């Protein structure tokens, strides 16, 4: 079913209830009758806080409390001492208190730093890096930065996290809402993040697996959740990640990802998921969502609206990528390991083994291979034991284009509509350009509708370029089981294979398949990002740093705890008249070094 006209479109609204207009319902715990407390770390405007460290504040805080952090370069080490010491959840700041609100007073100058205590802020010096506590075999477990573990209602705002490196324990995640990594189950509900920056300055070419993996990471959560005004750079998997959620109920708004293997990665993430008003540039692959058997179950990735709902574009798709700027994703000189490291260089957005997603009203500029690529996903890695049954939603032992893999995910039902394109396909290989569809009639869903492409235009309003050449004609109507011809598929499969080298090395010196390869990895410095206009906004209790804060909880008689007055994220199907869806800083005063 194609995207409808603007006047008839249903819009997925994001209602961000302010701290003075409403409360978030309790997340399955009993609230108390006292107001939230506000703890302060460091110094702000010459006034000292009341806690010696972020770790101490986290230990003192209860459900619904707030922690404000003054400017400083903090090196938290909860993973090294006390009850938090664990190679299974090795986080510098580990939060297991529901509804906790952690906010910096300045986005750039409040730094939560994974390097060793005493190092310069986010130091790139190898001697300053901290690889975490040893695991049972003596290998470094790596570290996560700020992590909410199996805990709902946690808010992170207005700070920077850097240089938490990867190791043996699923680590290397700077900011993580963790609902149970690779468990195949939902273990976390609501989450919220805004005015956050995540980066890494360190890469060891002799040990690429130690590179920081993810910037802003959400896994195994059914929300509602939202991140706004965020930035992520220099990650070996992805700047942003939302995965392992059949109905994610999540929003990314005004995000910016650059210099990553993947700007965004979303494995097995579907249902209500909206990415809008964001920028993806100078990554190897700007944006990728995929089905996968070997990680973050349950598979597959499917953007179909639950329960027969109508999505934000008037179709049955609730996974929407809209109003984004995707450009110059031609950068092989980024950190990259594993599946993410073989993302197709020069691609703006890739939908790999994806189903029923919508890509609409975006601008794609100067992506050297393909601006938009829809493709099958051949998973060659060992299956996750949590993905039951094996190859769930895919073809066990499937074959495509002469290659048999342990699990094959076909791609179908995606709608690519009303996007604009300029300067894409600059690598000049056959099939390179604006649109490309590498798909087959799916063995796992006979008769399923193919991907459809319509209303996509290039400079001057001419039709976007495509492979097959007549893609917007032969597959211009949604809902029909129409797929590319085998000859076109064969040519595109060879080109995608050469761009990724995931299944085979590209023949050397082949002029028809020239794609840039990784040379010297470059880790650009983090640019200063806009800070929260008023870091005291919404703080529920008057305190020495925010003396004008309204004690909203006491005034309204609402309970302290999980029902704190934090922003809520609500998905709304608006009426017809609504408008239109894995993976350098200045030091401040105060705070541990």
PDB file of C-alpha atoms in Angstrom, residues 140-252:
ATOM      1  CA  UNK A 140      40.382  -7.987  29.559  1.00  0.00           C
ATOM      2  CA  UNK A 141      36.614  -7.842  29.874  1.00  0.00           C
ATOM      3  CA  UNK A 142      36.422  -4.320  28.468  1.00  0.00           C
ATOM      4  CA  UNK A 143      34.180  -1.625  29.875  1.00  0.00           C
ATOM      5  CA  UNK A 144      30.833   0.014  29.296  1.00  0.00           C
ATOM      6  CA  UNK A 145      30.309   3.650  30.127  1.00  0.00           C
ATOM      7  CA  UNK A 146      26.914   4.570  31.567  1.00  0.00           C
ATOM      8  CA  UNK A 147      24.592   1.555  31.682  1.00  0.00           C
ATOM      9  CA  UNK A 148      21.023   1.047  32.880  1.00  0.00           C
ATOM     10  CA  UNK A 149      20.837  -2.712  33.408  1.00  0.00           C
ATOM     11  CA  UNK A 150      17.423  -4.427  33.360  1.00  0.00           C
ATOM     12  CA  UNK A 151      15.996  -1.216  34.816  1.00  0.00           C
ATOM     13  CA  UNK A 152      13.162   0.885  33.383  1.00  0.00           C
ATOM     14  CA  UNK A 153      12.498   4.601  33.486  1.00  0.00           C
ATOM     15  CA  UNK A 154      16.144   5.719  33.524  1.00  0.00           C
ATOM     16  CA  UNK A 155      16.971   9.094  31.959  1.00  0.00           C
ATOM     17  CA  UNK A 156      20.407  10.232  30.722  1.00  0.00           C
ATOM     18  CA  UNK A 157      20.856  13.869  29.709  1.00  0.00           C
ATOM     19  CA  UNK A 158      23.414  16.518  28.811  1.00  0.00           C
ATOM     20  CA  UNK A 159      26.854  14.917  29.062  1.00  0.00           C
ATOM     21  CA  UNK A 160      29.603  13.305  26.994  1.00  0.00           C
ATOM     22  CA  UNK A 161      30.918   9.741  27.287  1.00  0.00           C
ATOM     23  CA  UNK A 162      34.165   8.572  25.700  1.00  0.00           C
ATOM     24  CA  UNK A 163      36.757   5.792  25.431  1.00  0.00           C
ATOM     25  CA  UNK A 164      35.040   2.858  27.086  1.00  0.00           C
ATOM     26  CA  UNK A 165      36.686   0.069  25.114  1.00  0.00           C
ATOM     27  CA  UNK A 166      35.593  -3.388  24.054  1.00  0.00           C
ATOM     28  CA  UNK A 167      36.650  -6.699  25.551  1.00  0.00           C
ATOM     29  CA  UNK A 168      35.386 -10.196  26.196  1.00  0.00           C
ATOM     30  CA  UNK A 169      32.201  -9.198  28.056  1.00  0.00           C
ATOM     31  CA  UNK A 170      30.037  -7.583  25.383  1.00  0.00           C
ATOM     32  CA  UNK A 171      31.520  -4.227  26.285  1.00  0.00           C
ATOM     33  CA  UNK A 172      32.615  -1.065  24.490  1.00  0.00           C
ATOM     34  CA  UNK A 173      29.207   0.632  24.760  1.00  0.00           C
ATOM     35  CA  UNK A 174      29.357   4.260  25.848  1.00  0.00           C
ATOM     36  CA  UNK A 175      25.683   4.777  26.803  1.00  0.00           C
ATOM     37  CA  UNK A 176      23.540   1.667  27.142  1.00  0.00           C
ATOM     38  CA  UNK A 177      19.975   0.922  28.140  1.00  0.00           C
ATOM     39  CA  UNK A 178      20.443  -2.851  28.503  1.00  0.00           C
ATOM     40  CA  UNK A 179      17.353  -5.020  28.726  1.00  0.00           C
ATOM     41  CA  UNK A 180      19.247  -8.323  28.627  1.00  0.00           C
ATOM     42  CA  UNK A 181      21.881  -8.596  25.941  1.00  0.00           C
ATOM     43  CA  UNK A 182      21.297 -11.500  23.511  1.00  0.00           C
ATOM     44  CA  UNK A 183      18.698 -13.042  25.844  1.00  0.00           C
ATOM     45  CA  UNK A 184      15.872 -13.137  23.318  1.00  0.00           C
ATOM     46  CA  UNK A 185      13.588 -11.490  25.894  1.00  0.00           C
ATOM     47  CA  UNK A 186      12.417  -7.979  26.745  1.00  0.00           C
ATOM     48  CA  UNK A 187      13.913  -6.910  30.051  1.00  0.00           C
ATOM     49  CA  UNK A 188      13.525  -3.133  30.015  1.00  0.00           C
ATOM     50  CA  UNK A 189      10.644  -0.728  29.479  1.00  0.00           C
ATOM     51  CA  UNK A 190      10.746   3.052  29.280  1.00  0.00           C
ATOM     52  CA  UNK A 191      13.985   4.962  28.696  1.00  0.00           C
ATOM     53  CA  UNK A 192      14.927   8.490  27.726  1.00  0.00           C
ATOM     54  CA  UNK A 193      18.038  10.329  26.493  1.00  0.00           C
ATOM     55  CA  UNK A 194      18.735  13.849  25.255  1.00  0.00           C
ATOM     56  CA  UNK A 195      21.673  16.183  24.634  1.00  0.00           C
ATOM     57  CA  UNK A 196      24.154  13.303  24.713  1.00  0.00           C
ATOM     58  CA  UNK A 197      27.493  12.879  22.940  1.00  0.00           C
ATOM     59  CA  UNK A 198      29.390   9.606  22.580  1.00  0.00           C
ATOM     60  CA  UNK A 199      32.790   9.147  20.984  1.00  0.00           C
ATOM     61  CA  UNK A 200      36.150   7.419  21.188  1.00  0.00           C
ATOM     62  CA  UNK A 201      39.583   8.810  20.405  1.00  0.00           C
ATOM     63  CA  UNK A 202      41.528   5.532  20.543  1.00  0.00           C
ATOM     64  CA  UNK A 203      42.067   2.809  17.957  1.00  0.00           C
ATOM     65  CA  UNK A 204      44.760   0.127  18.040  1.00  0.00           C
ATOM     66  CA  UNK A 205      45.398  -1.318  14.555  1.00  0.00           C
ATOM     67  CA  UNK A 206      47.159  -4.246  16.214  1.00  0.00           C
ATOM     68  CA  UNK A 207      44.056  -5.049  18.270  1.00  0.00           C
ATOM     69  CA  UNK A 208      41.030  -3.743  16.344  1.00  0.00           C
ATOM     70  CA  UNK A 209      38.652  -5.783  18.496  1.00  0.00           C
ATOM     71  CA  UNK A 210      39.392  -3.506  21.453  1.00  0.00           C
ATOM     72  CA  UNK A 211      37.840  -0.476  19.748  1.00  0.00           C
ATOM     73  CA  UNK A 212      34.759   1.070  21.291  1.00  0.00           C
ATOM     74  CA  UNK A 213      31.749  -0.546  19.618  1.00  0.00           C
ATOM     75  CA  UNK A 214      28.604   1.530  20.150  1.00  0.00           C
ATOM     76  CA  UNK A 215      27.772   5.107  21.044  1.00  0.00           C
ATOM     77  CA  UNK A 216      24.107   5.145  22.084  1.00  0.00           C
ATOM     78  CA  UNK A 217      22.811   1.612  22.507  1.00  0.00           C
ATOM     79  CA  UNK A 218      19.337   0.273  23.352  1.00  0.00           C
ATOM     80  CA  UNK A 219      18.670  -3.462  23.478  1.00  0.00           C
ATOM     81  CA  UNK A 220      15.817  -5.735  24.556  1.00  0.00           C
ATOM     82  CA  UNK A 221      13.464  -2.875  25.380  1.00  0.00           C
ATOM     83  CA  UNK A 222       9.831  -2.390  24.387  1.00  0.00           C
ATOM     84  CA  UNK A 223       9.854   1.268  25.449  1.00  0.00           C
ATOM     85  CA  UNK A 224       8.454   3.735  25.180  1.00  0.00           C
ATOM     86  CA  UNK A 225      11.817   5.365  24.590  1.00  0.00           C
ATOM     87  CA  UNK A 226      13.287   8.356  22.832  1.00  0.00           C
ATOM     88  CA  UNK A 227      16.617  10.035  22.246  1.00  0.00           C
ATOM     89  CA  UNK A 228      16.804  13.607  20.971  1.00  0.00           C
ATOM     90  CA  UNK A 229      19.651  16.021  20.194  1.00  0.00           C
ATOM     91  CA  UNK A 230      22.395  13.400  20.285  1.00  0.00           C
ATOM     92  CA  UNK A 231      25.716  12.729  18.536  1.00  0.00           C
ATOM     93  CA  UNK A 232      27.893   9.630  18.030  1.00  0.00           C
ATOM     94  CA  UNK A 233      31.230   9.148  16.261  1.00  0.00           C
ATOM     95  CA  UNK A 234      34.189   6.782  15.792  1.00  0.00           C
ATOM     96  CA  UNK A 235      32.601   3.438  16.651  1.00  0.00           C
ATOM     97  CA  UNK A 236      33.550   0.046  15.233  1.00  0.00           C
ATOM     98  CA  UNK A 237      29.965  -1.166  15.031  1.00  0.00           C
ATOM     99  CA  UNK A 238      27.608   1.798  15.029  1.00  0.00           C
ATOM    100  CA  UNK A 239      26.988   5.235  16.429  1.00  0.00           C
ATOM    101  CA  UNK A 240      23.373   4.367  17.254  1.00  0.00           C
ATOM    102  CA  UNK A 241      21.848   0.976  17.916  1.00  0.00           C
ATOM    103  CA  UNK A 242      18.318  -0.192  18.685  1.00  0.00           C
ATOM    104  CA  UNK A 243      17.888  -3.946  18.549  1.00  0.00           C
ATOM    105  CA  UNK A 244      16.290  -7.142  19.827  1.00  0.00           C
ATOM    106  CA  UNK A 245      12.791  -5.700  20.005  1.00  0.00           C
ATOM    107  CA  UNK A 246       9.911  -6.905  17.881  1.00  0.00           C
ATOM    108  CA  UNK A 247       7.971  -3.770  18.798  1.00  0.00           C
ATOM    109  CA  UNK A 248      10.584  -1.269  19.927  1.00  0.00           C
ATOM    110  CA  UNK A 249       8.286   1.706  20.560  1.00  0.00           C
ATOM    111  CA  UNK A 250      11.279   4.014  20.089  1.00  0.00           C
ATOM    112  CA  UNK A 251      12.180   7.348  18.501  1.00  0.00           C
ATOM    113  CA  UNK A 252      15.458   8.912  17.368  1.00  0.00           C
TER     114      UNK A 252
END
